[in-house]
Amino acid sequence: MSRIGKKPITVPEGVTVTVGKDNVITVKGPKGELKQTIDRDIIVEVKDGEILINRPTDQIRHRAMHGLYRSLLSNMVKGVTEGFKAQMELVGVGFKAANTGNLLDLSLGYSHNILFEIPSELKVATLTEKGQNPKIILESIDKQLLGAVAAKIRSMRKPEPYKGKGVRFVGEVVRKKAGKSAGK
């Protein structure tokens, strides 16, 4: 049995979980509503304020999906109650970030600014304080979408290994390489 898959998910007060047709799980909470389609072989039961996920056999396919769907449902429950947050910083001279609504304007050392449309399910904020790197703060109830958007923003200028310049997550450690040594 999957160690992750067999752990029950506790459903907090104010959150409703329903299993619909074609194994579509709907989770409603104070912050919003999320839906996830589960494979038809995986059995999802909601009993006594807990969600239980079971698999029919020990096939490799069923074992792989057992823990996956438990994690996805756990993230949905946490998302509609607390929400998720990702903070990114722009390290580099002249790197800037600004937003108007859900349009993110990034100046990352290229000849033109990058305009990036943030999906409406996410909230974006930019923070520029004197003496500190500009920050981008993303908030959402959907962890998958939040991670995908944060990865897309990071891919626009990944941290390089010599000076560490680029877009990185707050607290991320970039391993630096030694440059060329000076002449003998």
PDB file of C-alpha atoms in Angstrom:
ATOM      1  CA  MET A   1       0.000   0.000   0.000  1.00  0.00           C
ATOM      2  CA  SER A   2       1.067   3.542  -0.672  1.00  0.00           C
ATOM      3  CA  ARG A   3       2.044   5.237   2.565  1.00  0.00           C
ATOM      4  CA  ILE A   4       0.705   8.541   1.284  1.00  0.00           C
ATOM      5  CA  GLY A   5      -2.368   7.056  -0.398  1.00  0.00           C
ATOM      6  CA  LYS A   6      -3.724   5.266   2.661  1.00  0.00           C
ATOM      7  CA  LYS A   7      -3.597   8.335   4.946  1.00  0.00           C
ATOM      8  CA  PRO A   8      -7.099   9.825   5.310  1.00  0.00           C
ATOM      9  CA  ILE A   9      -7.624  13.521   4.550  1.00  0.00           C
ATOM     10  CA  THR A  10      -9.460  15.373   7.326  1.00  0.00           C
ATOM     11  CA  VAL A  11     -12.065  17.811   6.044  1.00  0.00           C
ATOM     12  CA  PRO A  12     -12.221  20.997   8.169  1.00  0.00           C
ATOM     13  CA  GLU A  13     -15.471  22.732   9.080  1.00  0.00           C
ATOM     14  CA  GLY A  14     -16.922  24.920   6.339  1.00  0.00           C
ATOM     15  CA  VAL A  15     -15.550  22.679   3.566  1.00  0.00           C
ATOM     16  CA  THR A  16     -17.818  20.390   1.541  1.00  0.00           C
ATOM     17  CA  VAL A  17     -16.519  17.555  -0.615  1.00  0.00           C
ATOM     18  CA  THR A  18     -18.768  15.884  -3.195  1.00  0.00           C
ATOM     19  CA  VAL A  19     -18.055  12.991  -5.541  1.00  0.00           C
ATOM     20  CA  GLY A  20     -19.966  13.519  -8.790  1.00  0.00           C
ATOM     21  CA  LYS A  21     -20.499  11.509 -11.951  1.00  0.00           C
ATOM     22  CA  ASP A  22     -17.406  10.252 -13.798  1.00  0.00           C
ATOM     23  CA  ASN A  23     -15.408  10.595 -10.535  1.00  0.00           C
ATOM     24  CA  VAL A  24     -15.341  14.407 -10.554  1.00  0.00           C
ATOM     25  CA  ILE A  25     -14.451  15.616  -7.047  1.00  0.00           C
ATOM     26  CA  THR A  26     -15.703  19.091  -6.073  1.00  0.00           C
ATOM     27  CA  VAL A  27     -14.266  20.830  -3.006  1.00  0.00           C
ATOM     28  CA  LYS A  28     -15.998  24.014  -1.783  1.00  0.00           C
ATOM     29  CA  GLY A  29     -14.636  26.176   0.987  1.00  0.00           C
ATOM     30  CA  PRO A  30     -14.451  29.736   2.295  1.00  0.00           C
ATOM     31  CA  LYS A  31     -11.886  30.799  -0.364  1.00  0.00           C
ATOM     32  CA  GLY A  32     -13.543  29.210  -3.399  1.00  0.00           C
ATOM     33  CA  GLU A  33     -14.280  26.008  -5.283  1.00  0.00           C
ATOM     34  CA  LEU A  34     -11.991  23.505  -7.025  1.00  0.00           C
ATOM     35  CA  LYS A  35     -12.757  20.482  -9.233  1.00  0.00           C
ATOM     36  CA  GLN A  36     -10.571  17.497 -10.094  1.00  0.00           C
ATOM     37  CA  THR A  37     -11.337  14.512 -12.313  1.00  0.00           C
ATOM     38  CA  ILE A  38     -10.104  11.278 -10.751  1.00  0.00           C
ATOM     39  CA  ASP A  39      -9.319   8.091 -12.709  1.00  0.00           C
ATOM     40  CA  ARG A  40     -12.370   5.809 -12.900  1.00  0.00           C
ATOM     41  CA  ASP A  41     -10.535   2.921 -11.180  1.00  0.00           C
ATOM     42  CA  ILE A  42      -9.683   4.864  -8.006  1.00  0.00           C
ATOM     43  CA  ILE A  43     -12.418   4.776  -5.338  1.00  0.00           C
ATOM     44  CA  VAL A  44     -13.020   7.976  -3.330  1.00  0.00           C
ATOM     45  CA  GLU A  45     -15.246   7.890  -0.233  1.00  0.00           C
ATOM     46  CA  VAL A  46     -16.287  10.772   2.024  1.00  0.00           C
ATOM     47  CA  LYS A  47     -17.171   9.533   5.538  1.00  0.00           C
ATOM     48  CA  ASP A  48     -17.309  11.200   8.961  1.00  0.00           C
ATOM     49  CA  GLY A  49     -15.386  14.326   7.920  1.00  0.00           C
ATOM     50  CA  GLU A  50     -12.633  12.340   6.180  1.00  0.00           C
ATOM     51  CA  ILE A  51     -11.771  11.519   2.586  1.00  0.00           C
ATOM     52  CA  LEU A  52     -10.544   7.970   1.954  1.00  0.00           C
ATOM     53  CA  ILE A  53      -8.854   6.937  -1.298  1.00  0.00           C
ATOM     54  CA  ASN A  54      -8.680   3.242  -2.223  1.00  0.00           C
ATOM     55  CA  ARG A  55      -7.296   1.348  -5.197  1.00  0.00           C
ATOM     56  CA  PRO A  56      -8.826  -1.834  -6.633  1.00  0.00           C
ATOM     57  CA  THR A  57      -5.607  -3.830  -7.307  1.00  0.00           C
ATOM     58  CA  ASP A  58      -1.846  -3.704  -6.822  1.00  0.00           C
ATOM     59  CA  GLN A  59      -1.115  -3.029 -10.496  1.00  0.00           C
ATOM     60  CA  ILE A  60       1.710  -0.556 -11.095  1.00  0.00           C
ATOM     61  CA  ARG A  61      -0.760   1.886 -12.710  1.00  0.00           C
ATOM     62  CA  HIS A  62      -3.119   1.804  -9.706  1.00  0.00           C
ATOM     63  CA  ARG A  63      -0.251   2.110  -7.217  1.00  0.00           C
ATOM     64  CA  ALA A  64       1.105   5.140  -9.076  1.00  0.00           C
ATOM     65  CA  MET A  65      -2.255   6.936  -9.036  1.00  0.00           C
ATOM     66  CA  HIS A  66      -3.148   6.094  -5.418  1.00  0.00           C
ATOM     67  CA  GLY A  67      -0.704   8.519  -3.763  1.00  0.00           C
ATOM     68  CA  LEU A  68      -1.002  11.075  -6.580  1.00  0.00           C
ATOM     69  CA  TYR A  69      -4.748  11.582  -6.204  1.00  0.00           C
ATOM     70  CA  ARG A  70      -4.511  11.654  -2.405  1.00  0.00           C
ATOM     71  CA  SER A  71      -1.952  14.490  -2.668  1.00  0.00           C
ATOM     72  CA  LEU A  72      -4.052  16.369  -5.223  1.00  0.00           C
ATOM     73  CA  LEU A  73      -7.180  16.151  -3.041  1.00  0.00           C
ATOM     74  CA  SER A  74      -5.207  17.160   0.062  1.00  0.00           C
ATOM     75  CA  ASN A  75      -3.898  20.235  -1.787  1.00  0.00           C
ATOM     76  CA  MET A  76      -7.442  21.107  -2.889  1.00  0.00           C
ATOM     77  CA  VAL A  77      -8.726  20.978   0.707  1.00  0.00           C
ATOM     78  CA  LYS A  78      -5.803  23.087   1.949  1.00  0.00           C
ATOM     79  CA  GLY A  79      -6.259  25.539  -0.954  1.00  0.00           C
ATOM     80  CA  VAL A  80      -9.929  26.308  -0.279  1.00  0.00           C
ATOM     81  CA  THR A  81      -9.247  26.832   3.445  1.00  0.00           C
ATOM     82  CA  GLU A  82      -5.839  28.588   3.607  1.00  0.00           C
ATOM     83  CA  GLY A  83      -4.699  29.183   0.023  1.00  0.00           C
ATOM     84  CA  PHE A  84      -1.162  29.048  -1.371  1.00  0.00           C
ATOM     85  CA  LYS A  85       1.469  31.746  -1.839  1.00  0.00           C
ATOM     86  CA  ALA A  86       4.658  31.935  -3.935  1.00  0.00           C
ATOM     87  CA  GLN A  87       7.206  34.726  -3.538  1.00  0.00           C
ATOM     88  CA  MET A  88       9.829  35.368  -6.199  1.00  0.00           C
ATOM     89  CA  GLU A  89      12.647  37.901  -6.309  1.00  0.00           C
ATOM     90  CA  LEU A  90      14.482  39.487  -9.234  1.00  0.00           C
ATOM     91  CA  VAL A  91      18.234  39.507  -8.610  1.00  0.00           C
ATOM     92  CA  GLY A  92      20.203  41.707 -10.980  1.00  0.00           C
ATOM     93  CA  VAL A  93      21.061  45.319 -11.726  1.00  0.00           C
ATOM     94  CA  GLY A  94      18.122  47.104 -13.347  1.00  0.00           C
ATOM     95  CA  PHE A  95      15.688  44.200 -13.011  1.00  0.00           C
ATOM     96  CA  LYS A  96      12.182  45.524 -12.330  1.00  0.00           C
ATOM     97  CA  ALA A  97       8.651  44.183 -11.927  1.00  0.00           C
ATOM     98  CA  ALA A  98       5.351  46.064 -12.047  1.00  0.00           C
ATOM     99  CA  ASN A  99       1.760  44.964 -12.427  1.00  0.00           C
ATOM    100  CA  THR A 100      -1.481  46.550 -13.566  1.00  0.00           C
ATOM    101  CA  GLY A 101      -4.267  44.199 -12.620  1.00  0.00           C
ATOM    102  CA  ASN A 102      -3.221  40.761 -13.854  1.00  0.00           C
ATOM    103  CA  LEU A 103      -0.686  42.022 -16.410  1.00  0.00           C
ATOM    104  CA  LEU A 104       2.884  41.613 -15.175  1.00  0.00           C
ATOM    105  CA  ASP A 105       5.526  43.914 -16.712  1.00  0.00           C
ATOM    106  CA  LEU A 106       9.037  42.504 -16.271  1.00  0.00           C
ATOM    107  CA  SER A 107      12.304  44.246 -17.113  1.00  0.00           C
ATOM    108  CA  LEU A 108      14.906  41.456 -17.062  1.00  0.00           C
ATOM    109  CA  GLY A 109      17.848  42.873 -18.980  1.00  0.00           C
ATOM    110  CA  TYR A 110      16.541  42.121 -22.464  1.00  0.00           C
ATOM    111  CA  SER A 111      16.085  44.844 -25.090  1.00  0.00           C
ATOM    112  CA  HIS A 112      12.297  44.940 -24.484  1.00  0.00           C
ATOM    113  CA  ASN A 113      10.130  44.512 -21.409  1.00  0.00           C
ATOM    114  CA  ILE A 114       8.253  41.217 -21.063  1.00  0.00           C
ATOM    115  CA  LEU A 115       4.481  41.528 -20.646  1.00  0.00           C
ATOM    116  CA  PHE A 116       3.055  38.403 -19.004  1.00  0.00           C
ATOM    117  CA  GLU A 117      -0.686  37.788 -18.593  1.00  0.00           C
ATOM    118  CA  ILE A 118      -1.428  36.168 -15.199  1.00  0.00           C
ATOM    119  CA  PRO A 119      -4.535  33.880 -15.175  1.00  0.00           C
ATOM    120  CA  SER A 120      -7.585  35.382 -13.453  1.00  0.00           C
ATOM    121  CA  GLU A 121      -7.560  32.657 -10.769  1.00  0.00           C
ATOM    122  CA  LEU A 122      -4.308  34.095  -9.369  1.00  0.00           C
ATOM    123  CA  LYS A 123      -3.692  37.337  -7.494  1.00  0.00           C
ATOM    124  CA  VAL A 124      -0.406  39.084  -8.263  1.00  0.00           C
ATOM    125  CA  ALA A 125       1.386  41.845  -6.366  1.00  0.00           C
ATOM    126  CA  THR A 126       4.769  43.433  -6.918  1.00  0.00           C
ATOM    127  CA  LEU A 127       6.910  44.970  -4.215  1.00  0.00           C
ATOM    128  CA  THR A 128       9.886  47.280  -4.723  1.00  0.00           C
ATOM    129  CA  GLU A 129      11.684  48.522  -1.622  1.00  0.00           C
ATOM    130  CA  LYS A 130      14.842  50.576  -1.612  1.00  0.00           C
ATOM    131  CA  GLY A 131      17.965  48.485  -1.075  1.00  0.00           C
ATOM    132  CA  GLN A 132      16.149  45.191  -1.702  1.00  0.00           C
ATOM    133  CA  ASN A 133      15.464  43.076  -4.769  1.00  0.00           C
ATOM    134  CA  PRO A 134      12.060  43.558  -6.451  1.00  0.00           C
ATOM    135  CA  LYS A 135       9.572  40.863  -5.403  1.00  0.00           C
ATOM    136  CA  ILE A 136       6.636  39.215  -7.156  1.00  0.00           C
ATOM    137  CA  ILE A 137       3.977  37.700  -4.871  1.00  0.00           C
ATOM    138  CA  LEU A 138       1.496  35.202  -6.348  1.00  0.00           C
ATOM    139  CA  GLU A 139      -1.523  33.900  -4.411  1.00  0.00           C
ATOM    140  CA  SER A 140      -4.086  31.265  -5.378  1.00  0.00           C
ATOM    141  CA  ILE A 141      -6.235  28.419  -4.107  1.00  0.00           C
ATOM    142  CA  ASP A 142      -5.001  26.119  -6.908  1.00  0.00           C
ATOM    143  CA  LYS A 143      -1.484  24.828  -6.112  1.00  0.00           C
ATOM    144  CA  GLN A 144      -0.976  23.275  -9.565  1.00  0.00           C
ATOM    145  CA  LEU A 145      -1.755  26.494 -11.436  1.00  0.00           C
ATOM    146  CA  LEU A 146       0.304  28.576  -9.008  1.00  0.00           C
ATOM    147  CA  GLY A 147       3.344  26.342  -9.486  1.00  0.00           C
ATOM    148  CA  ALA A 148       2.992  26.340 -13.277  1.00  0.00           C
ATOM    149  CA  VAL A 149       2.775  30.150 -13.496  1.00  0.00           C
ATOM    150  CA  ALA A 150       5.686  30.618 -11.067  1.00  0.00           C
ATOM    151  CA  ALA A 151       7.806  28.195 -13.112  1.00  0.00           C
ATOM    152  CA  LYS A 152       6.924  30.072 -16.327  1.00  0.00           C
ATOM    153  CA  ILE A 153       7.971  33.411 -14.791  1.00  0.00           C
ATOM    154  CA  ARG A 154      11.214  31.848 -13.509  1.00  0.00           C
ATOM    155  CA  SER A 155      11.964  30.408 -16.966  1.00  0.00           C
ATOM    156  CA  MET A 156      12.076  33.917 -18.465  1.00  0.00           C
ATOM    157  CA  ARG A 157      15.478  34.499 -16.819  1.00  0.00           C
ATOM    158  CA  LYS A 158      16.741  31.531 -14.797  1.00  0.00           C
ATOM    159  CA  PRO A 159      19.406  32.251 -12.162  1.00  0.00           C
ATOM    160  CA  GLU A 160      22.814  31.900 -13.794  1.00  0.00           C
ATOM    161  CA  PRO A 161      25.585  30.053 -11.891  1.00  0.00           C
ATOM    162  CA  TYR A 162      28.337  32.719 -11.962  1.00  0.00           C
ATOM    163  CA  LYS A 163      26.747  35.783 -10.371  1.00  0.00           C
ATOM    164  CA  GLY A 164      23.346  34.357  -9.424  1.00  0.00           C
ATOM    165  CA  LYS A 165      21.400  36.918 -11.457  1.00  0.00           C
ATOM    166  CA  GLY A 166      17.884  36.027 -12.574  1.00  0.00           C
ATOM    167  CA  VAL A 167      14.395  35.290 -11.273  1.00  0.00           C
ATOM    168  CA  ARG A 168      14.370  32.976  -8.253  1.00  0.00           C
ATOM    169  CA  PHE A 169      12.080  31.965  -5.415  1.00  0.00           C
ATOM    170  CA  VAL A 170      12.602  33.743  -2.085  1.00  0.00           C
ATOM    171  CA  GLY A 171      14.948  31.606  -0.021  1.00  0.00           C
ATOM    172  CA  GLU A 172      16.202  29.589  -3.012  1.00  0.00           C
ATOM    173  CA  VAL A 173      19.926  28.924  -2.850  1.00  0.00           C
ATOM    174  CA  VAL A 174      21.792  29.138  -6.155  1.00  0.00           C
ATOM    175  CA  ARG A 175      25.061  27.208  -6.228  1.00  0.00           C
ATOM    176  CA  LYS A 176      27.725  29.431  -7.735  1.00  0.00           C
ATOM    177  CA  LYS A 177      30.626  28.307  -9.876  1.00  0.00           C
ATOM    178  CA  ALA A 178      34.130  29.689  -9.704  1.00  0.00           C
ATOM    179  CA  GLY A 179      34.942  31.944 -12.665  1.00  0.00           C
ATOM    180  CA  LYS A 180      38.098  31.868 -14.724  1.00  0.00           C
ATOM    181  CA  SER A 181      41.172  32.450 -12.636  1.00  0.00           C
ATOM    182  CA  ALA A 182      43.273  35.544 -13.306  1.00  0.00           C
ATOM    183  CA  GLY A 183      46.490  35.418 -15.358  1.00  0.00           C
ATOM    184  CA  LYS A 184      49.554  33.820 -13.789  1.00  0.00           C
TER     185      LYS A 184
END
